[in-house]
GROMACS .gro file of C-alpha atoms in nm:
model
  411
    1LEU     CA    1   4.664  10.268 -11.240
    2ARG     CA    2   4.626  10.486 -11.548
    3HIS     CA    3   4.342  10.267 -11.670
    4ARG     CA    4   4.164  10.330 -11.339
    5ARG     CA    5   4.235  10.702 -11.362
    6LEU     CA    6   4.056  10.719 -11.694
    7ASP     CA    7   3.770  10.516 -11.550
    8GLY     CA    8   3.744  10.765 -11.265
    9LEU     CA    9   3.745  11.050 -11.514
   10LEU     CA   10   3.483  10.914 -11.752
   11SER     CA   11   3.254  10.680 -11.558
   12PRO     CA   12   3.068  10.951 -11.359
   13LEU     CA   13   2.971  11.119 -11.686
   14SER     CA   14   2.753  10.833 -11.810
   15LEU     CA   15   2.496  10.873 -11.532
   16PRO     CA   16   2.434  11.248 -11.571
   17VAL     CA   17   2.427  11.218 -11.951
   18SER     CA   18   2.167  10.942 -11.919
   19MET     CA   19   1.970  11.159 -11.676
   20LEU     CA   20   1.996  11.446 -11.921
   21LEU     CA   21   1.856  11.235 -12.205
   22PHE     CA   22   1.569  11.111 -11.989
   23ALA     CA   23   1.481  11.461 -11.867
   24TRP     CA   24   1.462  11.607 -12.215
   25ALA     CA   25   1.284  11.306 -12.357
   26TRP     CA   26   1.021  11.351 -12.084
   27HIS     CA   27   0.974  11.721 -12.160
   28ALA     CA   28   1.004  11.683 -12.537
   29PRO     CA   29   0.825  11.354 -12.618
   30HIS     CA   30   0.833  11.420 -12.993
   31ALA     CA   31   1.213  11.439 -13.007
   32VAL     CA   32   1.363  11.152 -13.205
   33LEU     CA   33   1.701  11.015 -13.102
   34PRO     CA   34   1.909  10.921 -13.409
   35CYS     CA   35   2.082  10.585 -13.416
   36ARG     CA   36   2.400  10.754 -13.540
   37THR     CA   37   2.446  11.114 -13.648
   38PRO     CA   38   2.698  11.151 -13.933
   39SER     CA   39   3.016  11.322 -13.825
   40ARG     CA   40   2.992  11.566 -14.116
   41ALA     CA   41   2.651  11.712 -14.190
   42ALA     CA   42   2.567  11.871 -14.522
   43PRO     CA   43   2.544  12.251 -14.512
   44GLN     CA   44   2.194  12.372 -14.449
   45PRO     CA   45   2.039  12.569 -14.732
   46SER     CA   46   2.022  12.941 -14.663
   47LEU     CA   47   1.680  13.093 -14.617
   48PRO     CA   48   1.588  13.400 -14.820
   49LEU     CA   49   1.695  13.704 -14.620
   50ARG     CA   50   1.712  14.074 -14.667
   51PRO     CA   51   2.053  14.170 -14.809
   52ALA     CA   52   2.164  14.339 -14.487
   53LEU     CA   53   2.097  14.021 -14.292
   54GLN     CA   54   2.253  13.771 -14.533
   55PRO     CA   55   2.493  13.555 -14.325
   56ARG     CA   56   2.856  13.578 -14.427
   57ALA     CA   57   2.935  13.209 -14.406
   58ALA     CA   58   2.771  12.868 -14.396
   59THR     CA   59   2.675  12.756 -14.048
   60ALA     CA   60   2.749  12.385 -14.089
   61SER     CA   61   3.059  12.228 -13.937
   62CYS     CA   62   3.206  11.879 -13.934
   63SER     CA   63   2.992  11.792 -13.632
   64SER     CA   64   2.693  12.020 -13.673
   65ILE     CA   65   2.336  11.893 -13.652
   66ALA     CA   66   2.057  11.976 -13.889
   67GLU     CA   67   1.799  12.170 -13.693
   68PRO     CA   68   1.429  12.113 -13.762
   69PRO     CA   69   1.260  12.428 -13.893
   70GLU     CA   70   0.997  12.419 -13.624
   71ALA     CA   71   1.265  12.433 -13.352
   72GLU     CA   72   1.458  12.727 -13.491
   73LEU     CA   73   1.257  13.013 -13.345
   74PRO     CA   74   1.129  13.070 -12.993
   75SER     CA   75   0.762  13.101 -12.927
   76ALA     CA   76   0.610  13.422 -12.798
   77ALA     CA   77   0.573  13.266 -12.454
   78THR     CA   78   0.943  13.187 -12.422
   79THR     CA   79   1.047  13.524 -12.562
   80GLU     CA   80   0.848  13.708 -12.296
   81ALA     CA   81   1.058  13.546 -12.022
   82LEU     CA   82   1.382  13.688 -12.160
   83PRO     CA   83   1.553  14.008 -12.038
   84PRO     CA   84   1.378  14.307 -12.206
   85LEU     CA   85   1.667  14.414 -12.431
   86PHE     CA   86   1.749  14.061 -12.544
   87ALA     CA   87   1.380  13.978 -12.596
   88GLN     CA   88   1.344  14.284 -12.819
   89ILE     CA   89   1.648  14.188 -13.026
   90GLU     CA   90   1.537  13.828 -13.071
   91LYS     CA   91   1.180  13.927 -13.150
   92SER     CA   92   1.300  14.169 -13.419
   93LEU     CA   93   1.523  13.903 -13.572
   94GLU     CA   94   1.241  13.649 -13.558
   95ALA     CA   95   1.020  13.885 -13.757
   96LEU     CA   96   1.289  13.941 -14.021
   97THR     CA   97   1.454  13.601 -14.063
   98GLY     CA   98   1.434  13.238 -13.967
   99ASN     CA   99   1.811  13.192 -13.978
  100PRO     CA  100   1.921  13.047 -13.640
  101GLN     CA  101   2.281  13.166 -13.681
  102LEU     CA  102   2.173  13.530 -13.666
  103LEU     CA  103   1.964  13.461 -13.357
  104LEU     CA  104   2.262  13.294 -13.191
  105GLU     CA  105   2.488  13.586 -13.281
  106ALA     CA  106   2.238  13.811 -13.104
  107VAL     CA  107   2.267  13.591 -12.793
  108VAL     CA  108   2.641  13.663 -12.766
  109GLY     CA  109   2.620  14.026 -12.878
  110LEU     CA  110   2.751  14.001 -13.235
  111ASN     CA  111   2.441  14.154 -13.391
  112LEU     CA  112   2.549  14.507 -13.300
  113PRO     CA  113   2.792  14.710 -13.516
  114GLY     CA  114   3.143  14.628 -13.403
  115GLY     CA  115   3.002  14.384 -13.149
  116VAL     CA  116   3.239  14.146 -12.972
  117ALA     CA  117   3.120  13.805 -12.855
  118THR     CA  118   3.060  13.774 -12.480
  119TYR     CA  119   2.954  13.470 -12.278
  120ASP     CA  120   2.639  13.465 -12.064
  121ARG     CA  121   2.550  13.122 -11.926
  122ASP     CA  122   2.177  13.184 -11.879
  123ARG     CA  123   2.126  13.331 -12.226
  124VAL     CA  124   2.321  13.056 -12.401
  125VAL     CA  125   2.148  12.772 -12.217
  126GLY     CA  126   1.810  12.944 -12.262
  127TYR     CA  127   1.865  12.964 -12.637
  128PHE     CA  128   1.929  12.591 -12.672
  129GLN     CA  129   1.669  12.482 -12.414
  130ARG     CA  130   1.411  12.625 -12.652
  131ARG     CA  131   1.557  12.383 -12.907
  132PRO     CA  132   1.546  12.056 -12.710
  133THR     CA  133   1.594  11.833 -13.015
  134LEU     CA  134   1.940  11.981 -13.067
  135MET     CA  135   2.044  11.929 -12.706
  136VAL     CA  136   1.910  11.574 -12.680
  137SER     CA  137   2.076  11.476 -13.008
  138ARG     CA  138   2.405  11.626 -12.900
  139ALA     CA  139   2.392  11.462 -12.557
  140TYR     CA  140   2.324  11.131 -12.733
  141GLU     CA  141   2.632  11.185 -12.952
  142PHE     CA  142   2.844  11.243 -12.642
  143LEU     CA  143   2.707  10.926 -12.482
  144ARG     CA  144   2.769  10.711 -12.793
  145ALA     CA  145   3.124  10.847 -12.827
  146PHE     CA  146   3.189  10.767 -12.460
  147GLN     CA  147   3.064  10.411 -12.510
  148ARG     CA  148   3.290  10.356 -12.812
  149VAL     CA  149   3.595  10.490 -12.627
  150ARG     CA  150   3.516  10.275 -12.323
  151SER     CA  151   3.485   9.964 -12.542
  152ALA     CA  152   3.825  10.036 -12.697
  153TRP     CA  153   3.974  10.092 -12.353
  154GLU     CA  154   3.841   9.763 -12.220
  155ALA     CA  155   3.969   9.560 -12.517
  156THR     CA  156   4.244   9.332 -12.386
  157ASP     CA  157   4.349   9.150 -12.704
  158GLY     CA  158   4.545   9.445 -12.846
  159SER     CA  159   4.335   9.456 -13.162
  160VAL     CA  160   4.223   9.815 -13.103
  161ASP     CA  161   4.448  10.118 -13.080
  162ARG     CA  162   4.277  10.308 -12.800
  163GLY     CA  163   4.471  10.629 -12.872
  164VAL     CA  164   4.354  10.633 -13.233
  165VAL     CA  165   3.995  10.562 -13.127
  166LEU     CA  166   3.997  10.842 -12.866
  167ARG     CA  167   4.149  11.088 -13.113
  168SER     CA  168   3.896  10.995 -13.382
  169GLU     CA  169   3.599  11.035 -13.147
  170LEU     CA  170   3.718  11.370 -13.010
  171SER     CA  171   3.784  11.499 -13.361
  172ALA     CA  172   3.436  11.397 -13.477
  173LEU     CA  173   3.270  11.566 -13.177
  174GLY     CA  174   3.403  11.907 -13.278
  175PRO     CA  175   3.597  12.205 -13.137
  176VAL     CA  176   3.528  12.169 -12.764
  177ALA     CA  177   3.618  11.798 -12.761
  178VAL     CA  178   3.930  11.865 -12.969
  179LYS     CA  179   4.045  12.124 -12.713
  180VAL     CA  180   3.997  11.865 -12.438
  181GLY     CA  181   4.208  11.623 -12.642
  182GLN     CA  182   4.482  11.882 -12.695
  183THR     CA  183   4.500  11.940 -12.320
  184LEU     CA  184   4.503  11.567 -12.240
  185SER     CA  185   4.785  11.515 -12.492
  186GLN     CA  186   5.011  11.705 -12.249
  187ARG     CA  187   4.905  11.501 -11.944
  188PRO     CA  188   5.084  11.163 -11.927
  189ASP     CA  189   4.997  11.168 -11.556
  190ILE     CA  190   4.632  11.111 -11.658
  191LEU     CA  191   4.658  10.906 -11.979
  192PRO     CA  192   4.916  10.650 -12.097
  193GLU     CA  193   5.200  10.794 -12.304
  194ASP     CA  194   5.096  10.613 -12.623
  195VAL     CA  195   4.750  10.773 -12.599
  196CYS     CA  196   4.903  11.117 -12.536
  197GLU     CA  197   5.117  11.077 -12.847
  198ALA     CA  198   4.811  10.987 -13.054
  199LEU     CA  199   4.623  11.291 -12.923
  200LYS     CA  200   4.907  11.529 -13.016
  201GLY     CA  201   4.787  11.500 -13.375
  202LEU     CA  202   4.489  11.714 -13.272
  203GLN     CA  203   4.724  12.009 -13.226
  204THR     CA  204   4.805  12.055 -13.595
  205SER     CA  205   4.654  11.762 -13.788
  206ASN     CA  206   4.288  11.761 -13.691
  207GLU     CA  207   4.032  11.672 -13.959
  208PRO     CA  208   4.013  11.980 -14.187
  209PHE     CA  209   3.696  12.131 -14.327
  210PRO     CA  210   3.656  12.182 -14.705
  211ASN     CA  211   3.887  12.437 -14.867
  212GLU     CA  212   3.593  12.588 -15.055
  213GLU     CA  213   3.432  12.692 -14.725
  214ALA     CA  214   3.758  12.848 -14.606
  215TYR     CA  215   3.799  13.037 -14.935
  216ARG     CA  216   3.448  13.176 -14.900
  217VAL     CA  217   3.520  13.311 -14.552
  218ILE     CA  218   3.847  13.467 -14.672
  219ALA     CA  219   3.681  13.629 -14.974
  220GLU     CA  220   3.384  13.764 -14.779
  221ASP     CA  221   3.571  13.888 -14.473
  222PHE     CA  222   3.868  14.037 -14.661
  223GLY     CA  223   3.646  14.201 -14.923
  224ALA     CA  224   3.792  14.026 -15.228
  225LYS     CA  225   3.639  14.160 -15.551
  226GLY     CA  226   3.830  13.919 -15.773
  227PRO     CA  227   4.031  13.595 -15.743
  228LEU     CA  228   4.194  13.506 -15.412
  229ALA     CA  229   4.524  13.413 -15.579
  230PRO     CA  230   4.641  13.308 -15.926
  231GLY     CA  231   4.525  12.958 -16.007
  232LEU     CA  232   4.269  12.937 -15.728
  233PRO     CA  233   3.896  12.932 -15.806
  234SER     CA  234   3.702  13.208 -15.637
  235PRO     CA  235   3.400  13.102 -15.430
  236LEU     CA  236   3.229  13.431 -15.519
  237GLN     CA  237   3.269  13.416 -15.897
  238ARG     CA  238   2.894  13.370 -15.943
  239HIS     CA  239   2.805  13.655 -15.709
  240GLU     CA  240   2.706  13.999 -15.822
  241GLY     CA  241   2.998  14.240 -15.808
  242PHE     CA  242   3.265  13.977 -15.876
  243ASP     CA  243   3.527  14.105 -16.122
  244PRO     CA  244   3.739  13.830 -16.281
  245ASP     CA  245   3.983  14.096 -16.406
  246ALA     CA  246   4.041  14.248 -16.061
  247PRO     CA  247   4.388  14.192 -15.911
  248PRO     CA  248   4.408  13.881 -15.690
  249LEU     CA  249   4.387  13.934 -15.314
  250PHE     CA  250   4.717  13.747 -15.262
  251ALA     CA  251   5.017  13.683 -15.484
  252LYS     CA  252   5.015  13.320 -15.365
  253LEU     CA  253   4.793  13.104 -15.146
  254THR     CA  254   4.821  12.730 -15.085
  255ALA     CA  255   4.548  12.518 -15.242
  256ASP     CA  256   4.517  12.312 -14.921
  257CYS     CA  257   4.553  12.398 -14.555
  258ILE     CA  258   4.891  12.330 -14.402
  259ALA     CA  259   4.758  12.275 -14.049
  260SER     CA  260   4.419  12.219 -13.889
  261ALA     CA  261   4.330  12.238 -13.520
  262SER     CA  262   4.023  12.279 -13.298
  263LEU     CA  263   3.879  12.615 -13.407
  264GLY     CA  264   4.032  12.671 -13.748
  265GLN     CA  265   4.288  12.586 -14.011
  266VAL     CA  266   4.582  12.769 -14.165
  267TYR     CA  267   4.690  12.847 -14.521
  268ARG     CA  268   5.028  12.981 -14.629
  269GLY     CA  269   5.031  13.282 -14.859
  270THR     CA  270   5.238  13.564 -15.001
  271MET     CA  271   5.137  13.929 -15.022
  272HIS     CA  272   5.200  14.133 -15.337
  273ASP     CA  273   5.486  14.311 -15.160
  274GLY     CA  274   5.659  13.978 -15.098
  275ARG     CA  275   5.568  13.929 -14.732
  276GLU     CA  276   5.503  13.567 -14.637
  277ILE     CA  277   5.191  13.524 -14.427
  278ALA     CA  278   4.979  13.264 -14.251
  279VAL     CA  279   4.603  13.295 -14.305
  280LYS     CA  280   4.393  13.145 -14.026
  281VAL     CA  281   4.027  13.067 -14.097
  282GLN     CA  282   3.766  12.975 -13.837
  283ARG     CA  283   3.567  12.656 -13.877
  284PRO     CA  284   3.218  12.730 -14.013
  285GLY     CA  285   2.964  12.694 -13.735
  286ALA     CA  286   3.234  12.687 -13.463
  287LEU     CA  287   3.053  12.944 -13.248
  288ARG     CA  288   2.724  12.756 -13.270
  289GLN     CA  289   2.885  12.418 -13.202
  290CYS     CA  290   3.086  12.540 -12.902
  291LEU     CA  291   2.782  12.705 -12.740
  292LEU     CA  292   2.565  12.398 -12.802
  293ASP     CA  293   2.826  12.172 -12.643
  294GLY     CA  294   2.862  12.416 -12.357
  295SER     CA  295   2.490  12.404 -12.289
  296VAL     CA  296   2.494  12.023 -12.275
  297ILE     CA  297   2.799  12.025 -12.047
  298ILE     CA  298   2.639  12.281 -11.814
  299VAL     CA  299   2.332  12.060 -11.765
  300ALA     CA  300   2.559  11.758 -11.705
  301LEU     CA  301   2.769  11.952 -11.453
  302LYS     CA  302   2.457  12.052 -11.263
  303ALA     CA  303   2.378  11.681 -11.228
  304ILE     CA  304   2.735  11.597 -11.117
  305GLN     CA  305   2.790  11.884 -10.876
  306GLY     CA  306   2.730  11.781 -10.517
  307ARG     CA  307   2.724  11.410 -10.608
  308TYR     CA  308   3.067  11.341 -10.758
  309TRP     CA  309   3.239  11.675 -10.696
  310ASN     CA  310   3.210  11.929 -10.418
  311GLY     CA  311   3.378  12.221 -10.595
  312ASP     CA  312   3.201  12.487 -10.799
  313LEU     CA  313   3.223  12.316 -11.138
  314LEU     CA  314   2.993  12.567 -11.304
  315ALA     CA  315   3.214  12.860 -11.202
  316ILE     CA  316   3.518  12.680 -11.345
  317PHE     CA  317   3.333  12.601 -11.667
  318ASP     CA  318   3.204  12.957 -11.700
  319LEU     CA  319   3.561  13.084 -11.690
  320VAL     CA  320   3.672  12.836 -11.958
  321ALA     CA  321   3.365  12.897 -12.175
  322SER     CA  322   3.413  13.273 -12.158
  323GLY     CA  323   3.769  13.228 -12.283
  324ILE     CA  324   3.658  13.005 -12.571
  325VAL     CA  325   3.391  13.253 -12.682
  326GLN     CA  326   3.653  13.529 -12.682
  327GLU     CA  327   3.892  13.302 -12.874
  328LEU     CA  328   3.626  13.258 -13.141
  329ASP     CA  329   3.672  13.625 -13.228
  330PHE     CA  330   4.010  13.655 -13.399
  331ARG     CA  331   4.016  14.029 -13.331
  332ASN     CA  332   4.066  13.940 -12.964
  333GLU     CA  333   4.350  13.708 -13.060
  334ALA     CA  334   4.524  13.986 -13.253
  335ARG     CA  335   4.498  14.226 -12.957
  336ASN     CA  336   4.616  13.961 -12.712
  337ALA     CA  337   4.912  13.868 -12.933
  338ALA     CA  338   5.033  14.228 -12.939
  339ALA     CA  339   4.990  14.265 -12.561
  340PHE     CA  340   5.168  13.935 -12.495
  341LYS     CA  341   5.461  14.037 -12.715
  342ARG     CA  342   5.501  14.369 -12.533
  343SER     CA  343   5.475  14.207 -12.190
  344LEU     CA  344   5.772  13.971 -12.244
  345SER     CA  345   5.990  14.194 -12.460
  346PHE     CA  346   6.228  14.243 -12.165
  347LEU     CA  347   6.339  13.878 -12.190
  348GLY     CA  348   6.493  13.940 -12.531
  349TYR     CA  349   6.417  13.599 -12.681
  350VAL     CA  350   6.035  13.583 -12.692
  351ASP     CA  351   5.866  13.685 -13.017
  352VAL     CA  352   5.507  13.675 -13.142
  353PRO     CA  353   5.396  13.689 -13.509
  354VAL     CA  354   5.272  14.031 -13.614
  355THR     CA  355   4.911  14.036 -13.732
  356LEU     CA  356   4.786  14.243 -14.024
  357PRO     CA  357   4.507  14.472 -13.896
  358GLU     CA  358   4.362  14.523 -14.245
  359LEU     CA  359   4.326  14.144 -14.277
  360THR     CA  360   4.187  14.064 -13.932
  361THR     CA  361   3.817  13.993 -13.876
  362ARG     CA  362   3.612  13.781 -13.640
  363ARG     CA  363   3.645  13.471 -13.860
  364ALA     CA  364   3.976  13.517 -14.041
  365MET     CA  365   4.314  13.673 -13.978
  366ALA     CA  366   4.651  13.704 -14.149
  367MET     CA  367   4.985  13.724 -13.968
  368GLU     CA  368   5.349  13.711 -14.061
  369TRP     CA  369   5.494  13.370 -14.143
  370VAL     CA  370   5.758  13.256 -13.894
  371HIS     CA  371   6.019  13.004 -14.005
  372GLY     CA  372   6.095  12.751 -13.734
  373ARG     CA  373   6.120  12.387 -13.637
  374HIS     CA  374   5.904  12.163 -13.424
  375LEU     CA  375   6.033  12.078 -13.077
  376SER     CA  376   6.059  11.711 -13.176
  377ASP     CA  377   6.294  11.803 -13.463
  378LEU     CA  378   6.550  11.977 -13.239
  379ALA     CA  379   6.873  11.824 -13.119
  380PRO     CA  380   6.865  11.727 -12.748
  381GLU     CA  381   7.083  12.024 -12.647
  382GLU     CA  382   6.863  12.267 -12.844
  383ALA     CA  383   6.546  12.115 -12.705
  384MET     CA  384   6.675  12.144 -12.348
  385ARG     CA  385   6.773  12.509 -12.400
  386MET     CA  386   6.434  12.584 -12.558
  387THR     CA  387   6.260  12.413 -12.264
  388PHE     CA  388   6.449  12.627 -12.013
  389MET     CA  389   6.355  12.945 -12.200
  390SER     CA  390   5.991  12.837 -12.229
  391CYS     CA  391   5.969  12.768 -11.855
  392GLU     CA  392   6.126  13.105 -11.779
  393ALA     CA  393   5.881  13.284 -12.011
  394VAL     CA  394   5.579  13.107 -11.861
  395THR     CA  395   5.701  13.185 -11.508
  396ALA     CA  396   5.750  13.551 -11.603
  397GLY     CA  397   5.393  13.564 -11.729
  398LEU     CA  398   5.253  13.403 -11.416
  399GLY     CA  399   5.463  13.590 -11.162
  400LEU     CA  400   5.547  13.924 -11.320
  401THR     CA  401   5.330  14.039 -11.609
  402GLY     CA  402   4.997  13.868 -11.543
  403ILE     CA  403   4.957  13.801 -11.917
  404VAL     CA  404   4.975  13.425 -11.967
  405HIS     CA  405   4.978  13.209 -12.280
  406ALA     CA  406   4.685  12.981 -12.204
  407HIS     CA  407   4.765  12.709 -12.459
  408PRO     CA  408   5.143  12.653 -12.453
  409HIS     CA  409   5.172  12.315 -12.628
  410GLU     CA  410   5.445  12.258 -12.884
  411GLY     CA  411   5.211  12.225 -13.187
   0.00000   0.00000   0.00000
């Protein structure tokens, strides 16, 4: 029965994805479909920019796609069709730089001082529809991943671990797919238990991105003038203004991440005053990758809606996508954490790590380190008591406070 449930979940997707590929191939006859896109693309070289517009981090991620230069900027004809304010912003950026990351940040409102990312379906899809090669290539990656998972699922000789295959494919596809895998890991009513167990690794042990990229984000966003910590190489040591004799940003910082999930990875550190902290760093290119995947999914949902599903799939997806875009700004996470802690303080047993405002930016944040144990490491009596308290806290959020933890897995 579970095998058939997965079939029912995945099979309808192959038709709309195929339709999507055909439609774009028809409208973009010069697009070339790759036989296999590497799961980790090399970072794209930065284009010369004015200092004020220099991007703060590399835009490549473990599943990003190299974008052809000719597809990076919209033509005058497409720009004219945009809303007046957005068209003016994009036209100004086009005149100043060819960097697509800055154009994408303008789409979600991050180009303004103190801007916070917001989701607008039409703007996001419009941005990527003017870059059809990206969307066709990404849709093709989804289709190939689906075919590999289906082959593993249909293997009857036991030679293939379908849970490992599914986890590997979701991890390679990037943040959105990893979030789907994290959710499915908690649903043994949809997938077999052995597959759910394999997917739980996506909660804390997803494929990490290079430490050097994380160090660069930390140094740039936290304004480090010298080393990050004793014994760690600084990614900015060749940059103007770097002072090797300046005091380190942290007293200690782990050389490798201690956990890696869908949107970022975590390092353990110590402040100079002795406070233990966790430093969370966003995956480079996570915003771009999530919005690209969202655009492909939106087109697929438009093909599915009315044929395989009568509900308003786009409205559901818009709600989820809006939440993900907000989650990609760690300043929102810090505010939500404080609000969530206040809302359940009356229970007496719910706590939330305190974030450090001076070390909280869109791409990186530091919070207090909490000593604890994983649910699987607890004795049965402890685990049962913790489960009761967790259910009570979730119910209080749903029924009393209206502030709900939207990702309550045990990772």
